C-alpha cells in the first residue's frame, strides 16, 4: 500500500474531496483492494476523534448569517446605497460567470471526462453475518464486479452470489472467487429495477448450488444503491 493510497483514503474519509472526485473515489474502492483497505483503516483511525469533540453553540452573528443564506433573508441596506449594491452585485456576477465559462471551455477541451458525468452505476456493501464486507458494483454495461469474497468458508464449500428482486425468487450470478475479483453478467428481471434488489451470498457445495436455487444458508446480503 503506497503513501498516495493512504492519502487518498484519508481525504475520502474526511470528506475533503468535492462531489465528482468523491464519487470517483467511491467507485475506485470497489476495484482497488488496497484503497478499500486504506479506507477502512482511515475510518478506524478517525472515528475515535469524534468522541473528543464537545458541542458548541454558534455565535449569534454566525447563526444569523446561516439563516440569511439558507432562507434568503438578505440583511437590510441603507436605501441610498441600494442601486450601488445592485450594480456591484451584477458586476461581480457577470465577472464570475465569464471566468467560470472560460475555465469550463478550457477543461472541456483538455479533459471532457472531468465535466461530463459518467453514466450512473450501482453498488452494494454485502455484509456478512460475521461482520465482513464484500463490495459489489454494477457497471453501466450490465456486468457485476465484486471484490474477493471476504467471509470464511471451509475448502469444501463455495460462496455463491445471488440477485434477489423484491417479491421474486433468487437468481444465481455464479460462484464467487476467493482470491480476486468476480465478473459476471447481471441477470435482470422484467418490470424490476435495481433499487428494489439486493445481493445475497449463500454457503453452497463446491461448484455452486446443484438445484439452481439456494441450498445453503445466506451468509451475507446488502441492498443495491444507485450512485
PDB file of C-alpha atoms in Angstrom:
ATOM      1  CA  UNK A   1       0.000   0.000   0.000  1.00  0.00           C
ATOM      2  CA  UNK A   2       1.529   3.311  -1.091  1.00  0.00           C
ATOM      3  CA  UNK A   3       1.504   6.629   0.766  1.00  0.00           C
ATOM      4  CA  UNK A   4      -0.565   8.103  -2.065  1.00  0.00           C
ATOM      5  CA  UNK A   5      -3.235   5.445  -1.498  1.00  0.00           C
ATOM      6  CA  UNK A   6      -3.319   6.239   2.223  1.00  0.00           C
ATOM      7  CA  UNK A   7      -3.639   9.965   1.491  1.00  0.00           C
ATOM      8  CA  UNK A   8      -6.497   9.360  -0.987  1.00  0.00           C
ATOM      9  CA  UNK A   9      -8.279   7.216   1.602  1.00  0.00           C
ATOM     10  CA  UNK A  10      -7.873   9.778   4.371  1.00  0.00           C
ATOM     11  CA  UNK A  11      -9.130  12.619   2.147  1.00  0.00           C
ATOM     12  CA  UNK A  12     -12.143  10.467   1.247  1.00  0.00           C
ATOM     13  CA  UNK A  13     -12.921   9.622   4.873  1.00  0.00           C
ATOM     14  CA  UNK A  14     -12.566  13.262   5.966  1.00  0.00           C
ATOM     15  CA  UNK A  15     -14.780  14.412   3.039  1.00  0.00           C
ATOM     16  CA  UNK A  16     -12.091  16.754   1.731  1.00  0.00           C
ATOM     17  CA  UNK A  17     -12.911  15.919  -1.898  1.00  0.00           C
ATOM     18  CA  UNK A  18     -15.579  17.618  -3.998  1.00  0.00           C
ATOM     19  CA  UNK A  19     -18.620  15.776  -5.339  1.00  0.00           C
ATOM     20  CA  UNK A  20     -17.219  14.405  -8.612  1.00  0.00           C
ATOM     21  CA  UNK A  21     -13.883  13.402  -7.104  1.00  0.00           C
ATOM     22  CA  UNK A  22     -15.604  11.776  -4.132  1.00  0.00           C
ATOM     23  CA  UNK A  23     -17.883   9.789  -6.438  1.00  0.00           C
ATOM     24  CA  UNK A  24     -14.877   8.626  -8.473  1.00  0.00           C
ATOM     25  CA  UNK A  25     -13.078   7.531  -5.297  1.00  0.00           C
ATOM     26  CA  UNK A  26     -16.154   5.612  -4.129  1.00  0.00           C
ATOM     27  CA  UNK A  27     -16.108   3.661  -7.393  1.00  0.00           C
ATOM     28  CA  UNK A  28     -12.348   3.094  -7.149  1.00  0.00           C
ATOM     29  CA  UNK A  29     -12.847   1.492  -3.741  1.00  0.00           C
ATOM     30  CA  UNK A  30     -14.735  -1.327  -5.486  1.00  0.00           C
ATOM     31  CA  UNK A  31     -11.927  -2.009  -7.960  1.00  0.00           C
ATOM     32  CA  UNK A  32      -8.868  -1.373  -5.792  1.00  0.00           C
ATOM     33  CA  UNK A  33      -8.486  -3.694  -2.763  1.00  0.00           C
ATOM     34  CA  UNK A  34      -5.569  -1.617  -1.423  1.00  0.00           C
ATOM     35  CA  UNK A  35      -7.669   1.549  -1.469  1.00  0.00           C
ATOM     36  CA  UNK A  36     -10.582  -0.272   0.197  1.00  0.00           C
ATOM     37  CA  UNK A  37      -8.268  -1.474   2.977  1.00  0.00           C
ATOM     38  CA  UNK A  38      -6.861   2.030   3.365  1.00  0.00           C
ATOM     39  CA  UNK A  39     -10.377   3.488   3.689  1.00  0.00           C
ATOM     40  CA  UNK A  40     -11.286   1.026   6.440  1.00  0.00           C
ATOM     41  CA  UNK A  41      -8.027   1.806   8.268  1.00  0.00           C
ATOM     42  CA  UNK A  42      -8.596   5.555   7.949  1.00  0.00           C
ATOM     43  CA  UNK A  43     -12.157   5.266   9.267  1.00  0.00           C
ATOM     44  CA  UNK A  44     -10.967   3.228  12.237  1.00  0.00           C
ATOM     45  CA  UNK A  45      -8.259   5.799  12.984  1.00  0.00           C
ATOM     46  CA  UNK A  46     -10.509   8.844  12.654  1.00  0.00           C
ATOM     47  CA  UNK A  47     -13.648   7.541  14.379  1.00  0.00           C
ATOM     48  CA  UNK A  48     -12.352   7.916  17.972  1.00  0.00           C
ATOM     49  CA  UNK A  49     -11.669  11.613  17.365  1.00  0.00           C
ATOM     50  CA  UNK A  50     -15.406  12.276  17.246  1.00  0.00           C
ATOM     51  CA  UNK A  51     -15.750  11.324  20.888  1.00  0.00           C
ATOM     52  CA  UNK A  52     -13.350  14.101  21.907  1.00  0.00           C
ATOM     53  CA  UNK A  53     -15.412  16.896  20.371  1.00  0.00           C
ATOM     54  CA  UNK A  54     -17.741  18.903  22.569  1.00  0.00           C
ATOM     55  CA  UNK A  55     -20.869  20.513  21.074  1.00  0.00           C
ATOM     56  CA  UNK A  56     -20.609  24.296  20.784  1.00  0.00           C
ATOM     57  CA  UNK A  57     -23.434  26.703  20.093  1.00  0.00           C
ATOM     58  CA  UNK A  58     -22.697  29.077  17.180  1.00  0.00           C
ATOM     59  CA  UNK A  59     -22.424  32.794  17.838  1.00  0.00           C
ATOM     60  CA  UNK A  60     -25.489  34.896  17.094  1.00  0.00           C
ATOM     61  CA  UNK A  61     -23.753  36.592  14.178  1.00  0.00           C
ATOM     62  CA  UNK A  62     -22.850  33.225  12.623  1.00  0.00           C
ATOM     63  CA  UNK A  63     -26.353  31.868  13.215  1.00  0.00           C
ATOM     64  CA  UNK A  64     -27.971  34.900  11.572  1.00  0.00           C
ATOM     65  CA  UNK A  65     -25.632  34.579   8.629  1.00  0.00           C
ATOM     66  CA  UNK A  66     -26.612  30.942   8.170  1.00  0.00           C
ATOM     67  CA  UNK A  67     -30.301  31.827   8.328  1.00  0.00           C
ATOM     68  CA  UNK A  68     -29.789  34.520   5.719  1.00  0.00           C
ATOM     69  CA  UNK A  69     -28.051  32.112   3.349  1.00  0.00           C
ATOM     70  CA  UNK A  70     -30.499  29.266   3.917  1.00  0.00           C
ATOM     71  CA  UNK A  71     -33.720  31.237   3.845  1.00  0.00           C
ATOM     72  CA  UNK A  72     -32.705  34.159   1.606  1.00  0.00           C
ATOM     73  CA  UNK A  73     -33.192  36.644   4.436  1.00  0.00           C
ATOM     74  CA  UNK A  74     -30.883  39.267   2.992  1.00  0.00           C
ATOM     75  CA  UNK A  75     -29.729  41.863   5.538  1.00  0.00           C
ATOM     76  CA  UNK A  76     -31.268  45.287   5.101  1.00  0.00           C
ATOM     77  CA  UNK A  77     -29.229  48.015   3.398  1.00  0.00           C
ATOM     78  CA  UNK A  78     -29.476  51.777   3.570  1.00  0.00           C
ATOM     79  CA  UNK A  79     -31.934  52.920   0.909  1.00  0.00           C
ATOM     80  CA  UNK A  80     -29.495  55.279  -0.817  1.00  0.00           C
ATOM     81  CA  UNK A  81     -26.947  52.501  -1.324  1.00  0.00           C
ATOM     82  CA  UNK A  82     -29.347  50.020  -2.917  1.00  0.00           C
ATOM     83  CA  UNK A  83     -28.531  50.946  -6.538  1.00  0.00           C
ATOM     84  CA  UNK A  84     -24.805  50.816  -5.879  1.00  0.00           C
ATOM     85  CA  UNK A  85     -25.136  47.460  -4.142  1.00  0.00           C
ATOM     86  CA  UNK A  86     -27.154  46.015  -7.052  1.00  0.00           C
ATOM     87  CA  UNK A  87     -24.671  47.312  -9.610  1.00  0.00           C
ATOM     88  CA  UNK A  88     -21.768  45.838  -7.663  1.00  0.00           C
ATOM     89  CA  UNK A  89     -23.560  42.517  -7.331  1.00  0.00           C
ATOM     90  CA  UNK A  90     -24.297  42.351 -11.065  1.00  0.00           C
ATOM     91  CA  UNK A  91     -20.738  43.257 -11.945  1.00  0.00           C
ATOM     92  CA  UNK A  92     -19.421  40.534  -9.654  1.00  0.00           C
ATOM     93  CA  UNK A  93     -21.918  38.028 -11.064  1.00  0.00           C
ATOM     94  CA  UNK A  94     -21.009  38.672 -14.700  1.00  0.00           C
ATOM     95  CA  UNK A  95     -17.321  38.691 -13.881  1.00  0.00           C
ATOM     96  CA  UNK A  96     -17.567  35.348 -12.096  1.00  0.00           C
ATOM     97  CA  UNK A  97     -19.690  33.914 -14.908  1.00  0.00           C
ATOM     98  CA  UNK A  98     -17.113  34.952 -17.515  1.00  0.00           C
ATOM     99  CA  UNK A  99     -14.276  33.355 -15.540  1.00  0.00           C
ATOM    100  CA  UNK A 100     -16.298  30.198 -14.966  1.00  0.00           C
ATOM    101  CA  UNK A 101     -17.205  29.939 -18.663  1.00  0.00           C
ATOM    102  CA  UNK A 102     -13.583  30.357 -19.683  1.00  0.00           C
ATOM    103  CA  UNK A 103     -12.482  27.693 -17.229  1.00  0.00           C
ATOM    104  CA  UNK A 104     -15.265  25.353 -18.379  1.00  0.00           C
ATOM    105  CA  UNK A 105     -14.266  25.662 -22.045  1.00  0.00           C
ATOM    106  CA  UNK A 106     -10.608  25.073 -21.206  1.00  0.00           C
ATOM    107  CA  UNK A 107     -11.341  21.960 -19.152  1.00  0.00           C
ATOM    108  CA  UNK A 108     -13.737  20.548 -21.747  1.00  0.00           C
ATOM    109  CA  UNK A 109     -11.068  20.876 -24.441  1.00  0.00           C
ATOM    110  CA  UNK A 110      -8.413  19.174 -22.359  1.00  0.00           C
ATOM    111  CA  UNK A 111     -10.356  16.749 -20.131  1.00  0.00           C
ATOM    112  CA  UNK A 112     -14.008  16.340 -21.155  1.00  0.00           C
ATOM    113  CA  UNK A 113     -14.395  13.414 -18.747  1.00  0.00           C
ATOM    114  CA  UNK A 114     -13.858  15.748 -15.787  1.00  0.00           C
ATOM    115  CA  UNK A 115     -17.003  17.776 -16.543  1.00  0.00           C
ATOM    116  CA  UNK A 116     -19.271  15.304 -18.277  1.00  0.00           C
ATOM    117  CA  UNK A 117     -20.660  12.974 -15.584  1.00  0.00           C
ATOM    118  CA  UNK A 118     -20.266   9.240 -16.135  1.00  0.00           C
ATOM    119  CA  UNK A 119     -23.274   7.012 -16.500  1.00  0.00           C
ATOM    120  CA  UNK A 120     -24.986   6.083 -13.223  1.00  0.00           C
ATOM    121  CA  UNK A 121     -23.616   2.997 -11.550  1.00  0.00           C
ATOM    122  CA  UNK A 122     -24.956   0.843  -8.765  1.00  0.00           C
ATOM    123  CA  UNK A 123     -23.105  -0.600  -5.833  1.00  0.00           C
ATOM    124  CA  UNK A 124     -23.718  -2.591  -2.680  1.00  0.00           C
ATOM    125  CA  UNK A 125     -21.887  -3.416   0.505  1.00  0.00           C
ATOM    126  CA  UNK A 126     -22.700  -7.096   1.036  1.00  0.00           C
ATOM    127  CA  UNK A 127     -22.375  -7.520   4.790  1.00  0.00           C
ATOM    128  CA  UNK A 128     -21.772 -10.969   6.213  1.00  0.00           C
ATOM    129  CA  UNK A 129     -23.167 -12.461   9.385  1.00  0.00           C
ATOM    130  CA  UNK A 130     -19.572 -12.446  10.669  1.00  0.00           C
ATOM    131  CA  UNK A 131     -19.261  -8.691  10.043  1.00  0.00           C
ATOM    132  CA  UNK A 132     -17.137  -8.931   6.901  1.00  0.00           C
ATOM    133  CA  UNK A 133     -17.957  -6.698   3.934  1.00  0.00           C
ATOM    134  CA  UNK A 134     -17.737  -7.708   0.274  1.00  0.00           C
ATOM    135  CA  UNK A 135     -18.137  -4.793  -2.137  1.00  0.00           C
ATOM    136  CA  UNK A 136     -20.097  -5.287  -5.358  1.00  0.00           C
ATOM    137  CA  UNK A 137     -20.598  -2.944  -8.308  1.00  0.00           C
ATOM    138  CA  UNK A 138     -22.931  -2.992 -11.299  1.00  0.00           C
ATOM    139  CA  UNK A 139     -21.325  -1.388 -14.326  1.00  0.00           C
ATOM    140  CA  UNK A 140     -23.442   0.582 -16.836  1.00  0.00           C
ATOM    141  CA  UNK A 141     -22.856  -2.141 -19.422  1.00  0.00           C
ATOM    142  CA  UNK A 142     -24.664  -4.687 -17.267  1.00  0.00           C
ATOM    143  CA  UNK A 143     -21.842  -6.652 -15.659  1.00  0.00           C
ATOM    144  CA  UNK A 144     -21.405  -7.223 -11.931  1.00  0.00           C
ATOM    145  CA  UNK A 145     -17.940  -6.824 -10.417  1.00  0.00           C
ATOM    146  CA  UNK A 146     -17.293  -7.938  -6.857  1.00  0.00           C
ATOM    147  CA  UNK A 147     -14.240  -7.856  -4.657  1.00  0.00           C
ATOM    148  CA  UNK A 148     -12.881 -11.172  -3.441  1.00  0.00           C
ATOM    149  CA  UNK A 149     -15.225 -12.952  -1.063  1.00  0.00           C
ATOM    150  CA  UNK A 150     -14.400 -11.582   2.385  1.00  0.00           C
ATOM    151  CA  UNK A 151     -16.008 -14.264   4.508  1.00  0.00           C
ATOM    152  CA  UNK A 152     -14.669 -17.577   5.755  1.00  0.00           C
ATOM    153  CA  UNK A 153     -15.830 -20.911   4.351  1.00  0.00           C
ATOM    154  CA  UNK A 154     -14.191 -24.357   4.502  1.00  0.00           C
ATOM    155  CA  UNK A 155     -12.439 -25.601   1.327  1.00  0.00           C
ATOM    156  CA  UNK A 156     -15.331 -27.997   0.715  1.00  0.00           C
ATOM    157  CA  UNK A 157     -17.850 -25.143   0.318  1.00  0.00           C
ATOM    158  CA  UNK A 158     -18.238 -22.281  -2.173  1.00  0.00           C
ATOM    159  CA  UNK A 159     -19.782 -18.806  -1.803  1.00  0.00           C
ATOM    160  CA  UNK A 160     -22.483 -18.262  -4.433  1.00  0.00           C
ATOM    161  CA  UNK A 161     -23.759 -14.797  -5.355  1.00  0.00           C
ATOM    162  CA  UNK A 162     -27.462 -14.185  -5.999  1.00  0.00           C
ATOM    163  CA  UNK A 163     -29.530 -11.210  -7.011  1.00  0.00           C
ATOM    164  CA  UNK A 164     -32.908 -11.027  -5.297  1.00  0.00           C
ATOM    165  CA  UNK A 165     -35.556  -8.701  -6.687  1.00  0.00           C
ATOM    166  CA  UNK A 166     -38.382  -7.678  -4.397  1.00  0.00           C
ATOM    167  CA  UNK A 167     -41.055 -10.368  -4.304  1.00  0.00           C
ATOM    168  CA  UNK A 168     -39.144 -12.725  -6.592  1.00  0.00           C
ATOM    169  CA  UNK A 169     -37.045 -15.864  -6.197  1.00  0.00           C
ATOM    170  CA  UNK A 170     -33.235 -15.515  -6.034  1.00  0.00           C
ATOM    171  CA  UNK A 171     -31.360 -15.681  -9.333  1.00  0.00           C
ATOM    172  CA  UNK A 172     -27.832 -17.050  -9.329  1.00  0.00           C
ATOM    173  CA  UNK A 173     -24.891 -14.959 -10.535  1.00  0.00           C
ATOM    174  CA  UNK A 174     -22.451 -17.810 -10.012  1.00  0.00           C
ATOM    175  CA  UNK A 175     -19.731 -18.850  -7.584  1.00  0.00           C
ATOM    176  CA  UNK A 176     -17.523 -16.068  -6.249  1.00  0.00           C
ATOM    177  CA  UNK A 177     -13.736 -16.021  -6.332  1.00  0.00           C
ATOM    178  CA  UNK A 178     -11.915 -16.033  -3.001  1.00  0.00           C
ATOM    179  CA  UNK A 179      -8.628 -14.587  -4.232  1.00  0.00           C
ATOM    180  CA  UNK A 180      -9.661 -11.927  -6.745  1.00  0.00           C
ATOM    181  CA  UNK A 181     -12.495 -10.143  -8.471  1.00  0.00           C
ATOM    182  CA  UNK A 182     -15.584 -11.880  -9.795  1.00  0.00           C
ATOM    183  CA  UNK A 183     -17.018 -10.505 -13.046  1.00  0.00           C
ATOM    184  CA  UNK A 184     -20.379 -11.877 -14.235  1.00  0.00           C
ATOM    185  CA  UNK A 185     -23.312 -10.771 -16.363  1.00  0.00           C
ATOM    186  CA  UNK A 186     -26.219  -9.254 -14.462  1.00  0.00           C
ATOM    187  CA  UNK A 187     -29.454 -11.243 -14.511  1.00  0.00           C
ATOM    188  CA  UNK A 188     -32.187  -8.651 -14.987  1.00  0.00           C
ATOM    189  CA  UNK A 189     -35.846  -9.230 -14.259  1.00  0.00           C
ATOM    190  CA  UNK A 190     -38.525  -7.598 -16.398  1.00  0.00           C
ATOM    191  CA  UNK A 191     -40.516  -4.947 -14.585  1.00  0.00           C
ATOM    192  CA  UNK A 192     -37.971  -4.654 -11.751  1.00  0.00           C
ATOM    193  CA  UNK A 193     -35.188  -2.139 -11.226  1.00  0.00           C
ATOM    194  CA  UNK A 194     -32.045  -2.391  -9.146  1.00  0.00           C
ATOM    195  CA  UNK A 195     -33.393  -0.114  -6.430  1.00  0.00           C
ATOM    196  CA  UNK A 196     -35.719  -2.984  -5.459  1.00  0.00           C
ATOM    197  CA  UNK A 197     -32.975  -5.609  -5.433  1.00  0.00           C
ATOM    198  CA  UNK A 198     -30.213  -6.864  -3.188  1.00  0.00           C
ATOM    199  CA  UNK A 199     -27.198  -9.136  -3.435  1.00  0.00           C
ATOM    200  CA  UNK A 200     -27.130 -12.261  -1.285  1.00  0.00           C
ATOM    201  CA  UNK A 201     -24.280 -14.723  -0.769  1.00  0.00           C
ATOM    202  CA  UNK A 202     -25.076 -18.279   0.274  1.00  0.00           C
ATOM    203  CA  UNK A 203     -22.977 -21.174   1.541  1.00  0.00           C
ATOM    204  CA  UNK A 204     -23.105 -23.826  -1.218  1.00  0.00           C
ATOM    205  CA  UNK A 205     -21.362 -27.087  -2.224  1.00  0.00           C
ATOM    206  CA  UNK A 206     -18.263 -26.847  -4.425  1.00  0.00           C
ATOM    207  CA  UNK A 207     -19.245 -25.550  -7.853  1.00  0.00           C
ATOM    208  CA  UNK A 208     -22.396 -23.901  -6.597  1.00  0.00           C
ATOM    209  CA  UNK A 209     -25.964 -24.935  -5.939  1.00  0.00           C
ATOM    210  CA  UNK A 210     -26.839 -28.215  -7.699  1.00  0.00           C
ATOM    211  CA  UNK A 211     -30.511 -27.259  -7.992  1.00  0.00           C
ATOM    212  CA  UNK A 212     -30.426 -23.708  -9.336  1.00  0.00           C
ATOM    213  CA  UNK A 213     -31.907 -22.446  -6.058  1.00  0.00           C
ATOM    214  CA  UNK A 214     -30.109 -21.640  -2.809  1.00  0.00           C
ATOM    215  CA  UNK A 215     -29.492 -24.823  -0.813  1.00  0.00           C
ATOM    216  CA  UNK A 216     -27.340 -23.381   1.967  1.00  0.00           C
ATOM    217  CA  UNK A 217     -27.866 -20.563   4.433  1.00  0.00           C
ATOM    218  CA  UNK A 218     -27.487 -16.904   3.499  1.00  0.00           C
ATOM    219  CA  UNK A 219     -24.162 -15.703   4.921  1.00  0.00           C
ATOM    220  CA  UNK A 220     -24.151 -12.121   3.565  1.00  0.00           C
ATOM    221  CA  UNK A 221     -26.552  -9.633   1.980  1.00  0.00           C
ATOM    222  CA  UNK A 222     -26.814  -5.971   1.016  1.00  0.00           C
ATOM    223  CA  UNK A 223     -29.217  -3.704  -0.912  1.00  0.00           C
ATOM    224  CA  UNK A 224     -28.164  -2.210  -4.243  1.00  0.00           C
ATOM    225  CA  UNK A 225     -27.928   1.585  -4.370  1.00  0.00           C
ATOM    226  CA  UNK A 226     -27.521   3.739  -7.477  1.00  0.00           C
ATOM    227  CA  UNK A 227     -24.852   6.423  -7.390  1.00  0.00           C
TER     228      UNK A 227
END
